[in-house]
mmCIF file of C-alpha atoms in Angstrom:
data_model
loop_
_atom_site.group_PDB
_atom_site.id
_atom_site.type_symbol
_atom_site.label_atom_id
_atom_site.label_comp_id
_atom_site.label_asym_id
_atom_site.label_seq_id
_atom_site.Cartn_x
_atom_site.Cartn_y
_atom_site.Cartn_z
ATOM 1 C CA MET A 215 38.329 -10.207 -47.531
ATOM 2 C CA THR A 216 35.243 -9.564 -49.397
ATOM 3 C CA GLN A 217 31.641 -7.900 -47.704
ATOM 4 C CA SER A 218 28.745 -9.414 -48.799
ATOM 5 C CA ILE A 219 25.718 -7.500 -48.563
ATOM 6 C CA LEU A 220 21.760 -7.990 -49.700
ATOM 7 C CA ILE A 221 20.293 -4.512 -49.977
ATOM 8 C CA THR A 222 16.100 -4.474 -50.959
ATOM 9 C CA GLY A 223 14.255 -2.015 -52.572
ATOM 10 C CA CYS A 224 17.245 -0.797 -55.217
ATOM 11 C CA SER A 225 15.420 0.274 -58.754
ATOM 12 C CA THR A 226 15.839 3.389 -57.495
ATOM 13 C CA GLY A 227 16.787 5.832 -54.983
ATOM 14 C CA ILE A 228 18.819 5.520 -51.636
ATOM 15 C CA GLY A 229 18.703 1.948 -52.391
ATOM 16 C CA TYR A 230 20.195 2.407 -56.096
ATOM 17 C CA VAL A 231 22.424 4.650 -55.244
ATOM 18 C CA SER A 232 23.816 2.896 -51.950
ATOM 19 C CA ALA A 233 23.733 -0.443 -54.336
ATOM 20 C CA HIS A 234 26.077 1.085 -56.544
ATOM 21 C CA ALA A 235 28.211 2.948 -53.746
ATOM 22 C CA LEU A 236 29.203 -0.018 -52.812
ATOM 23 C CA HIS A 237 29.896 -1.885 -55.671
ATOM 24 C CA GLN A 238 32.312 0.804 -56.345
ATOM 25 C CA ARG A 239 33.431 -0.157 -52.609
ATOM 26 C CA GLY A 240 34.412 -2.997 -53.457
ATOM 27 C CA TYR A 241 31.871 -5.164 -51.219
ATOM 28 C CA GLN A 242 29.875 -7.871 -52.845
ATOM 29 C CA VAL A 243 26.622 -6.716 -53.348
ATOM 30 C CA ILE A 244 23.350 -8.205 -54.150
ATOM 31 C CA ALA A 245 20.687 -6.053 -55.434
ATOM 32 C CA SER A 246 17.212 -7.395 -54.948
ATOM 33 C CA CYS A 247 14.590 -4.971 -56.669
ATOM 34 C CA ARG A 248 11.187 -6.355 -56.820
ATOM 35 C CA LYS A 249 10.436 -5.577 -60.919
ATOM 36 C CA PRO A 250 11.911 -8.128 -63.492
ATOM 37 C CA GLU A 251 12.550 -5.279 -65.867
ATOM 38 C CA ASP A 252 14.163 -3.145 -63.344
ATOM 39 C CA VAL A 253 16.489 -6.860 -61.484
ATOM 40 C CA ASP A 254 17.258 -6.783 -65.892
ATOM 41 C CA LYS A 255 18.348 -3.276 -65.585
ATOM 42 C CA LEU A 256 21.176 -3.142 -63.203
ATOM 43 C CA ARG A 257 22.113 -6.234 -64.637
ATOM 44 C CA THR A 258 23.193 -4.367 -67.293
ATOM 45 C CA GLU A 259 25.008 -1.529 -65.323
ATOM 46 C CA GLY A 260 27.380 -4.509 -63.605
ATOM 47 C CA LEU A 261 25.478 -4.959 -60.452
ATOM 48 C CA THR A 262 24.402 -8.852 -59.227
ATOM 49 C CA CYS A 263 20.137 -8.497 -59.009
ATOM 50 C CA ILE A 264 18.320 -10.828 -57.855
ATOM 51 C CA GLN A 265 14.010 -10.409 -58.288
ATOM 52 C CA LEU A 266 12.877 -9.702 -54.020
ATOM 53 C CA ASP A 267 9.334 -7.979 -53.670
ATOM 54 C CA LEU A 268 8.317 -7.730 -50.395
ATOM 55 C CA SER A 269 4.851 -7.744 -50.374
ATOM 56 C CA GLU A 270 5.377 -11.488 -50.959
ATOM 57 C CA PRO A 271 6.735 -14.274 -48.810
ATOM 58 C CA GLN A 272 7.429 -16.802 -50.758
ATOM 59 C CA SER A 273 8.961 -14.620 -53.074
ATOM 60 C CA ILE A 274 11.114 -13.252 -49.642
ATOM 61 C CA SER A 275 12.692 -16.749 -49.053
ATOM 62 C CA ASN A 276 13.506 -17.449 -52.890
ATOM 63 C CA GLY A 277 15.878 -13.864 -52.342
ATOM 64 C CA VAL A 278 17.187 -15.139 -49.379
ATOM 65 C CA LYS A 279 17.828 -18.827 -50.766
ATOM 66 C CA GLN A 280 19.252 -16.591 -54.219
ATOM 67 C CA ALA A 281 21.832 -14.528 -52.183
ATOM 68 C CA LEU A 282 23.235 -16.977 -49.896
ATOM 69 C CA LYS A 283 24.097 -19.237 -53.055
ATOM 70 C CA LEU A 284 26.112 -16.364 -54.509
ATOM 71 C CA THR A 285 27.341 -16.095 -51.688
ATOM 72 C CA ASP A 286 28.751 -19.213 -50.898
ATOM 73 C CA GLY A 287 25.917 -19.250 -47.686
ATOM 74 C CA ARG A 288 28.255 -16.414 -45.681
ATOM 75 C CA LEU A 289 26.048 -13.263 -45.742
ATOM 76 C CA ASP A 290 28.058 -10.060 -43.700
ATOM 77 C CA ALA A 291 25.152 -7.009 -44.702
ATOM 78 C CA LEU A 292 21.647 -6.401 -44.728
ATOM 79 C CA PHE A 293 20.387 -3.136 -45.880
ATOM 80 C CA ASN A 294 16.683 -3.589 -45.126
ATOM 81 C CA ASN A 295 15.327 -0.875 -47.780
ATOM 82 C CA GLY A 296 12.292 -1.231 -49.930
ATOM 83 C CA ALA A 297 9.683 0.518 -48.799
ATOM 84 C CA TYR A 298 6.567 2.954 -50.233
ATOM 85 C CA GLY A 299 4.371 5.563 -48.248
ATOM 86 C CA GLN A 300 0.841 5.634 -48.252
ATOM 87 C CA PRO A 301 -1.158 8.559 -48.137
ATOM 88 C CA GLY A 302 -4.967 9.732 -46.997
ATOM 89 C CA ALA A 303 -6.210 10.635 -43.421
ATOM 90 C CA ILE A 304 -6.231 7.730 -41.709
ATOM 91 C CA GLU A 305 -10.171 7.777 -41.502
ATOM 92 C CA ASP A 306 -10.406 7.316 -44.808
ATOM 93 C CA LEU A 307 -8.068 4.716 -45.446
ATOM 94 C CA PRO A 308 -9.438 1.047 -45.868
ATOM 95 C CA THR A 309 -7.681 -1.419 -43.543
ATOM 96 C CA GLN A 310 -6.468 -3.228 -46.169
ATOM 97 C CA ALA A 311 -4.314 -0.307 -47.448
ATOM 98 C CA LEU A 312 -2.999 -0.342 -43.860
ATOM 99 C CA ARG A 313 -2.324 -4.398 -44.133
ATOM 100 C CA GLU A 314 -0.616 -3.620 -47.898
ATOM 101 C CA GLN A 315 1.390 -1.019 -45.775
ATOM 102 C CA PHE A 316 2.707 -3.187 -43.973
ATOM 103 C CA GLU A 317 3.246 -6.578 -46.021
ATOM 104 C CA VAL A 318 6.090 -3.939 -47.563
ATOM 105 C CA ASN A 319 7.499 -2.312 -44.697
ATOM 106 C CA PHE A 320 7.499 -4.064 -41.319
ATOM 107 C CA PHE A 321 6.059 -7.511 -42.854
ATOM 108 C CA GLY A 322 8.165 -8.005 -45.204
ATOM 109 C CA TRP A 323 11.791 -7.123 -43.256
ATOM 110 C CA HIS A 324 10.363 -9.103 -40.297
ATOM 111 C CA GLN A 325 10.497 -11.907 -42.491
ATOM 112 C CA LEU A 326 13.629 -11.424 -44.001
ATOM 113 C CA VAL A 327 15.267 -10.652 -40.906
ATOM 114 C CA CYS A 328 14.140 -14.010 -39.279
ATOM 115 C CA GLU A 329 15.397 -15.954 -42.225
ATOM 116 C CA LEU A 330 18.186 -14.398 -42.606
ATOM 117 C CA LEU A 331 19.451 -14.234 -38.547
ATOM 118 C CA PRO A 332 21.061 -18.287 -38.632
ATOM 119 C CA THR A 333 23.414 -17.334 -41.224
ATOM 120 C CA MET A 334 24.426 -14.650 -38.998
ATOM 121 C CA ARG A 335 24.377 -16.095 -35.924
ATOM 122 C CA LYS A 336 26.458 -19.415 -37.129
ATOM 123 C CA GLN A 337 29.409 -17.793 -38.822
ATOM 124 C CA GLY A 338 29.310 -15.449 -35.422
ATOM 125 C CA TYR A 339 29.073 -11.730 -36.783
ATOM 126 C CA GLY A 340 26.507 -10.003 -39.245
ATOM 127 C CA ARG A 341 25.281 -6.606 -39.661
ATOM 128 C CA ILE A 342 22.046 -5.679 -40.070
ATOM 129 C CA VAL A 343 20.706 -1.643 -41.267
ATOM 130 C CA GLN A 344 17.358 -0.118 -41.184
ATOM 131 C CA ASN A 345 15.727 2.626 -43.007
ATOM 132 C CA SER A 346 13.460 4.033 -41.298
ATOM 133 C CA SER A 347 12.700 7.723 -41.300
ATOM 134 C CA VAL A 348 11.643 10.891 -38.915
ATOM 135 C CA LEU A 349 8.438 9.457 -39.243
ATOM 136 C CA GLY A 350 9.292 6.645 -37.310
ATOM 137 C CA PHE A 351 9.375 8.979 -33.925
ATOM 138 C CA ALA A 352 7.668 12.446 -35.293
ATOM 139 C CA ALA A 353 4.696 11.439 -37.082
ATOM 140 C CA MET A 354 2.688 13.905 -39.709
ATOM 141 C CA ARG A 355 -0.634 14.428 -40.941
ATOM 142 C CA TYR A 356 -1.652 12.898 -44.209
ATOM 143 C CA ARG A 357 1.066 9.941 -42.863
ATOM 144 C CA GLY A 358 -0.391 7.944 -40.936
ATOM 145 C CA ALA A 359 -0.162 4.344 -42.574
ATOM 146 C CA TYR A 360 3.383 5.419 -43.387
ATOM 147 C CA ASN A 361 3.887 6.914 -39.971
ATOM 148 C CA ALA A 362 2.464 3.160 -38.800
ATOM 149 C CA SER A 363 5.125 1.423 -40.496
ATOM 150 C CA LYS A 364 7.973 3.547 -38.927
ATOM 151 C CA PHE A 365 6.591 3.836 -35.269
ATOM 152 C CA ALA A 366 6.641 -0.026 -35.549
ATOM 153 C CA LEU A 367 10.096 -0.675 -37.317
ATOM 154 C CA GLU A 368 11.854 1.428 -34.447
ATOM 155 C CA GLY A 369 10.244 -0.525 -31.728
ATOM 156 C CA TRP A 370 10.882 -4.053 -33.633
ATOM 157 C CA THR A 371 14.372 -2.329 -34.303
ATOM 158 C CA ASP A 372 14.770 -1.875 -30.387
ATOM 159 C CA THR A 373 13.701 -5.063 -29.517
ATOM 160 C CA LEU A 374 15.836 -7.056 -31.542
ATOM 161 C CA ARG A 375 18.798 -4.586 -30.714
ATOM 162 C CA LEU A 376 17.915 -5.825 -26.825
ATOM 163 C CA GLU A 377 17.871 -9.750 -27.431
ATOM 164 C CA LEU A 378 21.166 -9.554 -30.386
ATOM 165 C CA ASN A 379 22.944 -7.843 -26.921
ATOM 166 C CA ASP A 380 25.274 -11.078 -26.146
ATOM 167 C CA THR A 381 25.982 -11.380 -30.433
ATOM 168 C CA ASP A 382 28.361 -9.613 -32.381
ATOM 169 C CA ILE A 383 25.624 -8.976 -34.142
ATOM 170 C CA HIS A 384 25.216 -4.550 -34.660
ATOM 171 C CA ILE A 385 22.238 -3.169 -35.685
ATOM 172 C CA SER A 386 20.960 0.133 -36.853
ATOM 173 C CA LEU A 387 18.461 2.327 -37.882
ATOM 174 C CA LEU A 388 18.648 5.067 -41.131
ATOM 175 C CA GLU A 389 16.500 8.026 -40.331
ATOM 176 C CA PRO A 390 16.707 9.971 -43.094
ATOM 177 C CA GLY A 391 14.069 13.322 -43.670
ATOM 178 C CA PRO A 392 13.093 14.709 -47.209
ATOM 179 C CA ILE A 393 15.452 12.779 -49.955
ATOM 180 C CA GLU A 394 15.171 13.750 -53.666
ATOM 181 C CA THR A 395 13.425 10.338 -54.388
ATOM 182 C CA GLN A 396 10.989 8.025 -56.547
ATOM 183 C CA PHE A 397 8.692 7.764 -53.224
ATOM 184 C CA ARG A 398 6.006 10.870 -54.149
ATOM 185 C CA ALA A 399 4.785 9.375 -57.624
ATOM 186 C CA ASN A 400 4.935 5.439 -56.058
ATOM 187 C CA ALA A 401 3.310 7.836 -53.449
ATOM 188 C CA LYS A 402 0.758 8.940 -55.924
ATOM 189 C CA GLN A 403 -0.523 5.864 -57.000
ATOM 190 C CA ALA A 404 -0.817 4.529 -54.232
ATOM 191 C CA PHE A 405 -2.775 7.324 -53.140
ATOM 192 C CA LEU A 406 -5.183 7.242 -56.150
ATOM 193 C CA LYS A 407 -5.838 3.213 -55.353
ATOM 194 C CA TRP A 408 -7.384 3.624 -51.904
ATOM 195 C CA ILE A 409 -8.537 7.230 -51.384
ATOM 196 C CA THR A 410 -11.648 8.327 -52.688
ATOM 197 C CA ILE A 411 -11.692 12.525 -52.598
ATOM 198 C CA GLU A 412 -15.601 13.577 -53.379
ATOM 199 C CA GLY A 413 -16.745 14.073 -50.490
ATOM 200 C CA SER A 414 -13.505 13.828 -47.550
ATOM 201 C CA ALA A 415 -13.911 15.709 -45.268
ATOM 202 C CA HIS A 416 -10.657 16.704 -46.091
ATOM 203 C CA GLU A 417 -11.693 16.754 -50.240
ATOM 204 C CA SER A 418 -9.580 20.284 -49.852
ATOM 205 C CA GLN A 419 -6.920 19.516 -48.347
ATOM 206 C CA TYR A 420 -6.629 16.328 -50.915
ATOM 207 C CA GLN A 421 -6.087 18.379 -53.573
ATOM 208 C CA GLN A 422 -2.960 20.494 -52.307
ATOM 209 C CA GLN A 423 -1.520 16.794 -52.065
ATOM 210 C CA LEU A 424 -1.914 15.274 -55.143
ATOM 211 C CA GLN A 425 -0.766 18.838 -55.947
ATOM 212 C CA ARG A 426 2.762 18.084 -54.357
ATOM 213 C CA LEU A 427 3.191 14.443 -54.842
ATOM 214 C CA GLU A 428 2.640 15.335 -59.196
ATOM 215 C CA LYS A 429 5.948 17.495 -59.115
ATOM 216 C CA GLU A 430 8.725 15.831 -60.392
ATOM 217 C CA THR A 431 10.757 18.084 -57.417
ATOM 218 C CA SER A 432 10.489 18.983 -53.760
ATOM 219 C CA ASN A 433 10.104 22.203 -52.945
ATOM 220 C CA ASN A 434 11.078 21.108 -49.076
ATOM 221 C CA ALA A 435 14.441 23.655 -48.723
ATOM 222 C CA PHE A 436 15.729 20.813 -47.155
ATOM 223 C CA VAL A 437 15.778 18.433 -48.762
ATOM 224 C CA LEU A 438 18.651 16.066 -50.075
ATOM 225 C CA PRO A 439 20.214 13.470 -52.483
ATOM 226 C CA PRO A 440 19.998 9.845 -51.962
ATOM 227 C CA GLU A 441 24.034 9.907 -51.914
ATOM 228 C CA SER A 442 22.798 11.576 -48.238
ATOM 229 C CA CYS A 443 22.605 7.815 -46.679
ATOM 230 C CA VAL A 444 25.585 6.529 -48.462
ATOM 231 C CA ALA A 445 28.009 7.960 -45.988
ATOM 232 C CA PRO A 446 26.575 6.820 -42.188
ATOM 233 C CA LEU A 447 25.007 3.872 -44.262
ATOM 234 C CA ILE A 448 29.026 3.048 -44.260
ATOM 235 C CA HIS A 449 29.104 3.791 -41.499
ATOM 236 C CA ALA A 450 26.952 1.758 -39.708
ATOM 237 C CA LEU A 451 28.274 -1.360 -42.149
ATOM 238 C CA GLU A 452 32.695 -0.748 -40.975
ATOM 239 C CA SER A 453 32.316 1.111 -37.643
ATOM 240 C CA PRO A 454 33.709 -0.564 -34.590
ATOM 241 C CA LYS A 455 30.740 0.596 -32.553
ATOM 242 C CA PRO A 456 28.001 1.539 -35.278
ATOM 243 C CA LYS A 457 25.509 3.739 -33.907
ATOM 244 C CA ILE A 458 22.125 3.067 -33.136
ATOM 245 C CA ARG A 459 20.538 6.142 -35.151
ATOM 246 C CA TYR A 460 21.860 8.019 -37.802
ATOM 247 C CA ARG A 461 19.413 10.659 -38.710
ATOM 248 C CA ILE A 462 20.419 12.514 -41.783
ATOM 249 C CA THR A 463 18.824 15.961 -42.569
ATOM 250 C CA THR A 464 18.053 19.054 -40.966
ATOM 251 C CA PRO A 465 13.928 18.109 -40.208
ATOM 252 C CA THR A 466 15.519 14.388 -38.668
ATOM 253 C CA LYS A 467 17.432 16.762 -36.091
ATOM 254 C CA VAL A 468 15.520 19.193 -35.233
ATOM 255 C CA PHE A 469 12.554 17.076 -34.960
ATOM 256 C CA ALA A 470 14.181 15.248 -32.598
ATOM 257 C CA ILE A 471 15.654 17.734 -30.358
ATOM 258 C CA LEU A 472 12.046 19.448 -30.272
ATOM 259 C CA LYS A 473 10.417 16.314 -29.157
ATOM 260 C CA ARG A 474 12.971 15.535 -26.098
ATOM 261 C CA LEU A 475 12.194 19.475 -25.333
ATOM 262 C CA LEU A 476 8.850 20.320 -26.399
ATOM 263 C CA PRO A 477 5.525 19.843 -24.986
ATOM 264 C CA THR A 478 3.231 17.210 -27.140
ATOM 265 C CA ARG A 479 0.667 19.956 -27.541
ATOM 266 C CA LEU A 480 3.364 22.589 -28.966
ATOM 267 C CA LEU A 481 5.310 19.566 -30.980
ATOM 268 C CA ASP A 482 1.766 18.607 -32.563
ATOM 269 C CA LYS A 483 1.758 22.986 -33.550
ATOM 270 C CA ILE A 484 4.966 22.389 -35.187
ATOM 271 C CA LEU A 485 4.074 19.425 -36.415
ATOM 272 C CA ILE A 486 1.044 20.583 -38.491
ATOM 273 C CA LYS A 487 2.274 23.645 -39.768
ATOM 274 C CA ALA A 488 5.226 21.791 -41.421
ATOM 275 C CA THR A 489 3.625 18.909 -42.605
#
């Protein structure tokens, strides 16, 4: 039987390459994007695509109904991927900026899972894969809103895993480090929307941040292409015993070890240099 999967955030990056890779693998992929023009683009590329805006509760509900209609009421898997990063020092971020960050990166994911779980419970099985980050367990400066949303996601996912322990519904976390996507371009828009550079205690650091966000490619020596997330995703979807966490890229693996071994103050010094 063909496996069906709903994937969020498919306009670019990890969601885009994952949707195409799983489609080629024979999955019935329901890709979703926030913008209608991206939906049209993916449809022209041969994918089944729906509009789903994670910041809009009604759009999420509509997306769930569309996806289930397309799969005849059955859904084998969900890949929660759609997210963005809100840069800026904590003290310069208005509360509304954090609300918007959590609406997309956390609350939207919560609603989507809760609306799909009854279907998975009824059919007796399912796979849920959450795209987290190295910043879901290792905080870095000027990424506080994103750090907080991913830390929350990790705790939420761990809790749901415990609550699904008596079912055949498995939930896994992908934890990518630096991946070459359009993440910086979206982060720059969010930065300019909410951060006032002039007069900030972090003004000089913000100028450096903007220069980094304006570059088309990352200078990180450990950066990997979005395709590097496909193999872990397939394992999470198809393995009889999927991993709880898939650590992708060298920095994620290194910081996971350092967090277990080092005193917090020493780890802080390393994280400050890594920012």
